[in-house]
Amino acid sequence: MSDLPQQIQQRAQFRAEDDLLRQMGYAKPHRRHRKRLASVLADPVLGLEAPMYDFVHGRRDFLRALCRALRIPEHSCRAFIAERDALEKAECQAYQPWLFVDTGFRRSDRPGMPLFALALLEHRRRLKLPAYTWRLPWEQQLVLAQARVREHMAESGGELKVWGRIQRYLFCYAEDHKLEIAPSGEVLGDASGTGLSRSSVTLKGKPIVLLNDDKDDAT
């Protein structure tokens, strides 16, 4: 792993913010520019995971300009950006492990509820795990999933509105591979053959992505 973040922090501490920003191309440094600089300096990935453009620099150009202003060799900056780009590409292509909250729900359980309403609430049955989960060894992924199960049970009280009482969780850790986890967090066994239901609405045969508030996942 590159030590570029440490190099930048060490050199930047001896430079006045506005002088550094002016050298980077900001003729009249503004508070938002100083805020961005401070954010990048404190970030282990130097702002490369947060797309941003302030009418002067995008995320990569900002880092390049910062390195030039601090007289850090261009090849060090280029190598760091390439490393982050490769990781970002791998993350996009990797299977992102997640949890399905199984309440044994059947459409007949809510005969009067519009399908649109169920589709809007579908996200409550699908729990995200941290974006870095796929990078972890298998055993650590499972520990993380078990911890999320216990956390979700505490948040939800063991029940999802509309969907019903939580019976189990399915840890989807790879394409067509699942593990059954009890509400207590105990692993019950392989569940790879289990199909997952999904409520959705379509327009001209294409699924419509419905906006939702992830803060409601546990209620």
PDB file of C-alpha atoms in Angstrom:
ATOM      1  CA  MET A   1       0.000   0.000   0.000  1.00  0.00           C
ATOM      2  CA  SER A   2       1.316   3.441  -0.950  1.00  0.00           C
ATOM      3  CA  ASP A   3       2.459   5.845   1.766  1.00  0.00           C
ATOM      4  CA  LEU A   4       1.275   8.826  -0.300  1.00  0.00           C
ATOM      5  CA  PRO A   5      -1.325   9.954   2.305  1.00  0.00           C
ATOM      6  CA  GLN A   6       1.398  10.153   4.958  1.00  0.00           C
ATOM      7  CA  GLN A   7       3.748  12.051   2.621  1.00  0.00           C
ATOM      8  CA  ILE A   8       1.054  14.582   1.783  1.00  0.00           C
ATOM      9  CA  GLN A   9       0.054  15.107   5.419  1.00  0.00           C
ATOM     10  CA  GLN A  10       3.660  15.592   6.511  1.00  0.00           C
ATOM     11  CA  ARG A  11       4.421  18.167   3.824  1.00  0.00           C
ATOM     12  CA  ALA A  12       1.091  20.003   4.043  1.00  0.00           C
ATOM     13  CA  GLN A  13       1.451  20.733   7.756  1.00  0.00           C
ATOM     14  CA  PHE A  14       4.211  23.242   6.982  1.00  0.00           C
ATOM     15  CA  ARG A  15       2.172  25.113   4.368  1.00  0.00           C
ATOM     16  CA  ALA A  16      -0.474  27.804   4.820  1.00  0.00           C
ATOM     17  CA  GLU A  17      -3.820  26.594   3.453  1.00  0.00           C
ATOM     18  CA  ASP A  18      -4.444  29.563   1.175  1.00  0.00           C
ATOM     19  CA  ASP A  19      -0.926  29.542  -0.248  1.00  0.00           C
ATOM     20  CA  LEU A  20      -1.266  25.849  -1.026  1.00  0.00           C
ATOM     21  CA  LEU A  21      -4.678  26.332  -2.630  1.00  0.00           C
ATOM     22  CA  ARG A  22      -3.445  29.216  -4.765  1.00  0.00           C
ATOM     23  CA  GLN A  23      -0.635  27.011  -6.055  1.00  0.00           C
ATOM     24  CA  MET A  24      -3.254  24.395  -6.888  1.00  0.00           C
ATOM     25  CA  GLY A  25      -5.145  26.837  -9.097  1.00  0.00           C
ATOM     26  CA  TYR A  26      -7.590  28.501  -6.715  1.00  0.00           C
ATOM     27  CA  ALA A  27      -6.937  32.202  -7.357  1.00  0.00           C
ATOM     28  CA  LYS A  28      -9.227  33.283  -4.531  1.00  0.00           C
ATOM     29  CA  PRO A  29      -9.457  30.466  -1.958  1.00  0.00           C
ATOM     30  CA  HIS A  30     -12.925  30.190  -0.431  1.00  0.00           C
ATOM     31  CA  ARG A  31     -14.091  28.499   2.735  1.00  0.00           C
ATOM     32  CA  ARG A  32     -15.455  25.569   0.709  1.00  0.00           C
ATOM     33  CA  HIS A  33     -12.023  25.097  -0.893  1.00  0.00           C
ATOM     34  CA  ARG A  34     -10.353  25.028   2.515  1.00  0.00           C
ATOM     35  CA  LYS A  35     -12.980  22.547   3.710  1.00  0.00           C
ATOM     36  CA  ARG A  36     -12.298  20.291   0.742  1.00  0.00           C
ATOM     37  CA  LEU A  37      -8.551  20.451   1.298  1.00  0.00           C
ATOM     38  CA  ALA A  38      -8.940  19.536   4.974  1.00  0.00           C
ATOM     39  CA  SER A  39     -11.245  16.655   4.024  1.00  0.00           C
ATOM     40  CA  VAL A  40      -8.774  15.256   1.497  1.00  0.00           C
ATOM     41  CA  LEU A  41      -5.837  15.563   3.904  1.00  0.00           C
ATOM     42  CA  ALA A  42      -7.754  13.618   6.563  1.00  0.00           C
ATOM     43  CA  ASP A  43      -8.946  10.917   4.156  1.00  0.00           C
ATOM     44  CA  PRO A  44      -6.874   7.675   3.842  1.00  0.00           C
ATOM     45  CA  VAL A  45      -7.833   7.508   0.144  1.00  0.00           C
ATOM     46  CA  LEU A  46      -7.284  11.246  -0.431  1.00  0.00           C
ATOM     47  CA  GLY A  47     -10.793  12.015  -1.641  1.00  0.00           C
ATOM     48  CA  LEU A  48     -10.800   9.484  -4.483  1.00  0.00           C
ATOM     49  CA  GLU A  49     -13.951   7.720  -3.279  1.00  0.00           C
ATOM     50  CA  ALA A  50     -16.091  10.871  -3.267  1.00  0.00           C
ATOM     51  CA  PRO A  51     -16.792  12.218  -6.777  1.00  0.00           C
ATOM     52  CA  MET A  52     -16.609  15.998  -6.626  1.00  0.00           C
ATOM     53  CA  TYR A  53     -16.081  18.934  -8.953  1.00  0.00           C
ATOM     54  CA  ASP A  54     -15.761  22.518  -7.732  1.00  0.00           C
ATOM     55  CA  PHE A  55     -15.368  24.207 -11.149  1.00  0.00           C
ATOM     56  CA  VAL A  56     -11.588  23.938 -10.783  1.00  0.00           C
ATOM     57  CA  HIS A  57     -10.729  20.297 -10.090  1.00  0.00           C
ATOM     58  CA  GLY A  58     -12.379  16.888 -10.061  1.00  0.00           C
ATOM     59  CA  ARG A  59     -11.236  14.335  -7.491  1.00  0.00           C
ATOM     60  CA  ARG A  60      -8.210  13.029  -9.454  1.00  0.00           C
ATOM     61  CA  ASP A  61      -7.099  16.444 -10.716  1.00  0.00           C
ATOM     62  CA  PHE A  62      -7.368  17.848  -7.194  1.00  0.00           C
ATOM     63  CA  LEU A  63      -4.973  15.197  -5.934  1.00  0.00           C
ATOM     64  CA  ARG A  64      -2.590  15.738  -8.852  1.00  0.00           C
ATOM     65  CA  ALA A  65      -2.558  19.495  -8.213  1.00  0.00           C
ATOM     66  CA  LEU A  66      -1.986  18.918  -4.500  1.00  0.00           C
ATOM     67  CA  CYS A  67       0.972  16.636  -5.193  1.00  0.00           C
ATOM     68  CA  ARG A  68       2.495  19.168  -7.597  1.00  0.00           C
ATOM     69  CA  ALA A  69       2.089  21.970  -5.061  1.00  0.00           C
ATOM     70  CA  LEU A  70       3.815  19.822  -2.427  1.00  0.00           C
ATOM     71  CA  ARG A  71       6.538  18.752  -4.867  1.00  0.00           C
ATOM     72  CA  ILE A  72       5.702  15.092  -4.618  1.00  0.00           C
ATOM     73  CA  PRO A  73       6.902  13.080  -7.643  1.00  0.00           C
ATOM     74  CA  GLU A  74       4.227  12.628 -10.284  1.00  0.00           C
ATOM     75  CA  HIS A  75       4.808   8.871 -10.506  1.00  0.00           C
ATOM     76  CA  SER A  76       3.835   8.464  -6.820  1.00  0.00           C
ATOM     77  CA  CYS A  77       0.539  10.235  -7.407  1.00  0.00           C
ATOM     78  CA  ARG A  78      -0.102   8.341 -10.638  1.00  0.00           C
ATOM     79  CA  ALA A  79       0.545   4.975  -8.955  1.00  0.00           C
ATOM     80  CA  PHE A  80      -1.789   5.797  -6.048  1.00  0.00           C
ATOM     81  CA  ILE A  81      -4.622   6.804  -8.403  1.00  0.00           C
ATOM     82  CA  ALA A  82      -4.122   3.663 -10.515  1.00  0.00           C
ATOM     83  CA  GLU A  83      -4.254   1.514  -7.386  1.00  0.00           C
ATOM     84  CA  ARG A  84      -7.505   3.115  -6.231  1.00  0.00           C
ATOM     85  CA  ASP A  85      -9.028   2.877  -9.724  1.00  0.00           C
ATOM     86  CA  ALA A  86      -8.195  -0.839  -9.876  1.00  0.00           C
ATOM     87  CA  LEU A  87      -9.786  -1.419  -6.474  1.00  0.00           C
ATOM     88  CA  GLU A  88     -12.872   0.573  -7.490  1.00  0.00           C
ATOM     89  CA  LYS A  89     -13.230  -1.506 -10.660  1.00  0.00           C
ATOM     90  CA  ALA A  90     -12.841  -4.750  -8.712  1.00  0.00           C
ATOM     91  CA  GLU A  91     -15.486  -3.573  -6.241  1.00  0.00           C
ATOM     92  CA  CYS A  92     -17.939  -2.839  -9.050  1.00  0.00           C
ATOM     93  CA  GLN A  93     -17.411  -6.313 -10.511  1.00  0.00           C
ATOM     94  CA  ALA A  94     -17.429  -8.201  -7.207  1.00  0.00           C
ATOM     95  CA  TYR A  95     -20.516  -9.815  -5.716  1.00  0.00           C
ATOM     96  CA  GLN A  96     -21.623  -7.648  -2.793  1.00  0.00           C
ATOM     97  CA  PRO A  97     -22.759  -9.879   0.113  1.00  0.00           C
ATOM     98  CA  TRP A  98     -26.122  -8.959   1.657  1.00  0.00           C
ATOM     99  CA  LEU A  99     -28.893 -10.287   3.892  1.00  0.00           C
ATOM    100  CA  PHE A 100     -32.458 -11.205   3.019  1.00  0.00           C
ATOM    101  CA  VAL A 101     -34.924 -10.877   5.901  1.00  0.00           C
ATOM    102  CA  ASP A 102     -37.315 -13.810   5.582  1.00  0.00           C
ATOM    103  CA  THR A 103     -40.730 -13.485   7.220  1.00  0.00           C
ATOM    104  CA  GLY A 104     -42.365 -16.242   5.179  1.00  0.00           C
ATOM    105  CA  PHE A 105     -44.497 -13.567   3.529  1.00  0.00           C
ATOM    106  CA  ARG A 106     -47.017 -14.594   0.876  1.00  0.00           C
ATOM    107  CA  ARG A 107     -48.992 -12.271  -1.370  1.00  0.00           C
ATOM    108  CA  SER A 108     -52.196 -13.729   0.064  1.00  0.00           C
ATOM    109  CA  ASP A 109     -51.155 -12.357   3.485  1.00  0.00           C
ATOM    110  CA  ARG A 110     -51.978  -8.834   2.258  1.00  0.00           C
ATOM    111  CA  PRO A 111     -54.651  -9.322  -0.430  1.00  0.00           C
ATOM    112  CA  GLY A 112     -55.832  -5.708  -0.312  1.00  0.00           C
ATOM    113  CA  MET A 113     -52.429  -4.065  -0.466  1.00  0.00           C
ATOM    114  CA  PRO A 114     -51.408  -2.655  -3.871  1.00  0.00           C
ATOM    115  CA  LEU A 115     -48.364  -4.279  -5.422  1.00  0.00           C
ATOM    116  CA  PHE A 116     -46.845  -0.799  -5.769  1.00  0.00           C
ATOM    117  CA  ALA A 117     -46.906  -0.375  -1.977  1.00  0.00           C
ATOM    118  CA  LEU A 118     -45.173  -3.727  -1.457  1.00  0.00           C
ATOM    119  CA  ALA A 119     -42.537  -2.819  -4.032  1.00  0.00           C
ATOM    120  CA  LEU A 120     -41.902   0.440  -2.197  1.00  0.00           C
ATOM    121  CA  LEU A 121     -41.293  -1.512   1.024  1.00  0.00           C
ATOM    122  CA  GLU A 122     -39.182  -4.251  -0.589  1.00  0.00           C
ATOM    123  CA  HIS A 123     -35.925  -2.630   0.570  1.00  0.00           C
ATOM    124  CA  ARG A 124     -36.831  -3.446   4.176  1.00  0.00           C
ATOM    125  CA  ARG A 125     -36.245  -7.120   3.454  1.00  0.00           C
ATOM    126  CA  ARG A 126     -32.831  -6.531   1.895  1.00  0.00           C
ATOM    127  CA  LEU A 127     -30.076  -5.446   4.250  1.00  0.00           C
ATOM    128  CA  LYS A 128     -26.829  -4.017   2.976  1.00  0.00           C
ATOM    129  CA  LEU A 129     -23.495  -4.914   4.506  1.00  0.00           C
ATOM    130  CA  PRO A 130     -20.490  -2.550   4.444  1.00  0.00           C
ATOM    131  CA  ALA A 131     -19.109  -2.018   0.943  1.00  0.00           C
ATOM    132  CA  TYR A 132     -15.777  -3.553   1.961  1.00  0.00           C
ATOM    133  CA  THR A 133     -17.364  -6.863   3.046  1.00  0.00           C
ATOM    134  CA  TRP A 134     -16.444  -8.681  -0.187  1.00  0.00           C
ATOM    135  CA  ARG A 135     -12.746  -7.991   0.430  1.00  0.00           C
ATOM    136  CA  LEU A 136     -12.716  -9.776   3.793  1.00  0.00           C
ATOM    137  CA  PRO A 137     -11.836 -13.458   4.314  1.00  0.00           C
ATOM    138  CA  TRP A 138     -14.926 -15.688   4.310  1.00  0.00           C
ATOM    139  CA  GLU A 139     -14.906 -16.205   8.085  1.00  0.00           C
ATOM    140  CA  GLN A 140     -14.890 -12.445   8.711  1.00  0.00           C
ATOM    141  CA  GLN A 141     -17.705 -11.908   6.220  1.00  0.00           C
ATOM    142  CA  LEU A 142     -19.823 -14.390   8.137  1.00  0.00           C
ATOM    143  CA  VAL A 143     -19.029 -12.768  11.488  1.00  0.00           C
ATOM    144  CA  LEU A 144     -20.059  -9.412  10.032  1.00  0.00           C
ATOM    145  CA  ALA A 145     -23.319 -10.882   8.719  1.00  0.00           C
ATOM    146  CA  GLN A 146     -24.121 -12.468  12.095  1.00  0.00           C
ATOM    147  CA  ALA A 147     -23.466  -9.181  13.868  1.00  0.00           C
ATOM    148  CA  ARG A 148     -25.785  -7.380  11.422  1.00  0.00           C
ATOM    149  CA  VAL A 149     -28.501  -9.965  12.062  1.00  0.00           C
ATOM    150  CA  ARG A 150     -28.350  -9.407  15.811  1.00  0.00           C
ATOM    151  CA  GLU A 151     -28.254  -5.643  15.321  1.00  0.00           C
ATOM    152  CA  HIS A 152     -31.268  -5.730  13.008  1.00  0.00           C
ATOM    153  CA  MET A 153     -33.247  -7.901  15.420  1.00  0.00           C
ATOM    154  CA  ALA A 154     -32.590  -5.349  18.168  1.00  0.00           C
ATOM    155  CA  GLU A 155     -33.571  -2.449  15.897  1.00  0.00           C
ATOM    156  CA  SER A 156     -36.717  -4.061  14.505  1.00  0.00           C
ATOM    157  CA  GLY A 157     -37.956  -5.889  17.589  1.00  0.00           C
ATOM    158  CA  GLY A 158     -38.112  -9.010  15.437  1.00  0.00           C
ATOM    159  CA  GLU A 159     -40.802  -7.750  13.088  1.00  0.00           C
ATOM    160  CA  LEU A 160     -41.040  -5.847   9.808  1.00  0.00           C
ATOM    161  CA  LYS A 161     -44.094  -3.718   9.235  1.00  0.00           C
ATOM    162  CA  VAL A 162     -46.294  -5.255   6.541  1.00  0.00           C
ATOM    163  CA  TRP A 163     -43.948  -8.199   5.979  1.00  0.00           C
ATOM    164  CA  GLY A 164     -44.518  -9.797   9.389  1.00  0.00           C
ATOM    165  CA  ARG A 165     -42.527 -11.588  12.067  1.00  0.00           C
ATOM    166  CA  ILE A 166     -38.917 -12.348  11.175  1.00  0.00           C
ATOM    167  CA  GLN A 167     -38.362 -16.102  10.880  1.00  0.00           C
ATOM    168  CA  ARG A 168     -34.788 -16.202   9.627  1.00  0.00           C
ATOM    169  CA  TYR A 169     -32.139 -14.397   7.577  1.00  0.00           C
ATOM    170  CA  LEU A 170     -30.467 -15.590   4.404  1.00  0.00           C
ATOM    171  CA  PHE A 171     -26.861 -14.505   4.002  1.00  0.00           C
ATOM    172  CA  CYS A 172     -26.295 -14.164   0.251  1.00  0.00           C
ATOM    173  CA  TYR A 173     -22.515 -14.289  -0.004  1.00  0.00           C
ATOM    174  CA  ALA A 174     -22.023 -15.257  -3.668  1.00  0.00           C
ATOM    175  CA  GLU A 175     -24.091 -15.820  -6.788  1.00  0.00           C
ATOM    176  CA  ASP A 176     -26.581 -18.624  -5.966  1.00  0.00           C
ATOM    177  CA  HIS A 177     -24.947 -19.259  -2.592  1.00  0.00           C
ATOM    178  CA  LYS A 178     -26.754 -18.590   0.674  1.00  0.00           C
ATOM    179  CA  LEU A 179     -26.544 -19.498   4.343  1.00  0.00           C
ATOM    180  CA  GLU A 180     -29.514 -19.636   6.689  1.00  0.00           C
ATOM    181  CA  ILE A 181     -28.998 -17.640   9.882  1.00  0.00           C
ATOM    182  CA  ALA A 182     -31.367 -17.709  12.850  1.00  0.00           C
ATOM    183  CA  PRO A 183     -32.617 -14.453  14.410  1.00  0.00           C
ATOM    184  CA  SER A 184     -30.177 -15.172  17.236  1.00  0.00           C
ATOM    185  CA  GLY A 185     -27.291 -15.035  14.781  1.00  0.00           C
ATOM    186  CA  GLU A 186     -26.674 -18.795  14.823  1.00  0.00           C
ATOM    187  CA  VAL A 187     -25.792 -20.372  11.479  1.00  0.00           C
ATOM    188  CA  LEU A 188     -28.413 -23.006  10.626  1.00  0.00           C
ATOM    189  CA  GLY A 189     -26.938 -24.360   7.415  1.00  0.00           C
ATOM    190  CA  ASP A 190     -26.709 -24.066   3.660  1.00  0.00           C
ATOM    191  CA  ALA A 191     -29.718 -22.550   1.904  1.00  0.00           C
ATOM    192  CA  SER A 192     -28.329 -22.171  -1.596  1.00  0.00           C
ATOM    193  CA  GLY A 193     -31.386 -23.725  -3.218  1.00  0.00           C
ATOM    194  CA  THR A 194     -33.783 -21.260  -1.628  1.00  0.00           C
ATOM    195  CA  GLY A 195     -35.484 -18.832  -3.993  1.00  0.00           C
ATOM    196  CA  LEU A 196     -36.006 -15.232  -2.948  1.00  0.00           C
ATOM    197  CA  SER A 197     -39.251 -13.432  -3.622  1.00  0.00           C
ATOM    198  CA  ARG A 198     -39.239  -9.818  -4.724  1.00  0.00           C
ATOM    199  CA  SER A 199     -42.073  -7.328  -5.025  1.00  0.00           C
ATOM    200  CA  SER A 200     -41.588  -4.957  -7.938  1.00  0.00           C
ATOM    201  CA  VAL A 201     -43.500  -2.920 -10.478  1.00  0.00           C
ATOM    202  CA  THR A 202     -42.710  -2.651 -14.167  1.00  0.00           C
ATOM    203  CA  LEU A 203     -43.339  -0.226 -16.974  1.00  0.00           C
ATOM    204  CA  LYS A 204     -43.443  -1.707 -20.473  1.00  0.00           C
ATOM    205  CA  GLY A 205     -41.784  -4.829 -19.144  1.00  0.00           C
ATOM    206  CA  LYS A 206     -38.938  -3.014 -17.402  1.00  0.00           C
ATOM    207  CA  PRO A 207     -38.607  -2.834 -13.602  1.00  0.00           C
ATOM    208  CA  ILE A 208     -39.019   0.599 -12.041  1.00  0.00           C
ATOM    209  CA  VAL A 209     -36.480   1.562  -9.380  1.00  0.00           C
ATOM    210  CA  LEU A 210     -38.342   3.075  -6.446  1.00  0.00           C
ATOM    211  CA  LEU A 211     -36.662   5.574  -4.147  1.00  0.00           C
ATOM    212  CA  ASN A 212     -36.668   4.779  -0.454  1.00  0.00           C
ATOM    213  CA  ASP A 213     -35.172   5.981   2.774  1.00  0.00           C
ATOM    214  CA  ASP A 214     -32.579   3.499   4.054  1.00  0.00           C
ATOM    215  CA  LYS A 215     -33.101   4.867   7.570  1.00  0.00           C
ATOM    216  CA  ASP A 216     -36.393   2.979   7.609  1.00  0.00           C
ATOM    217  CA  ASP A 217     -34.775  -0.410   7.040  1.00  0.00           C
ATOM    218  CA  ALA A 218     -35.364  -1.613  10.579  1.00  0.00           C
ATOM    219  CA  THR A 219     -38.980  -0.533  10.981  1.00  0.00           C
TER     220      THR A 219
END
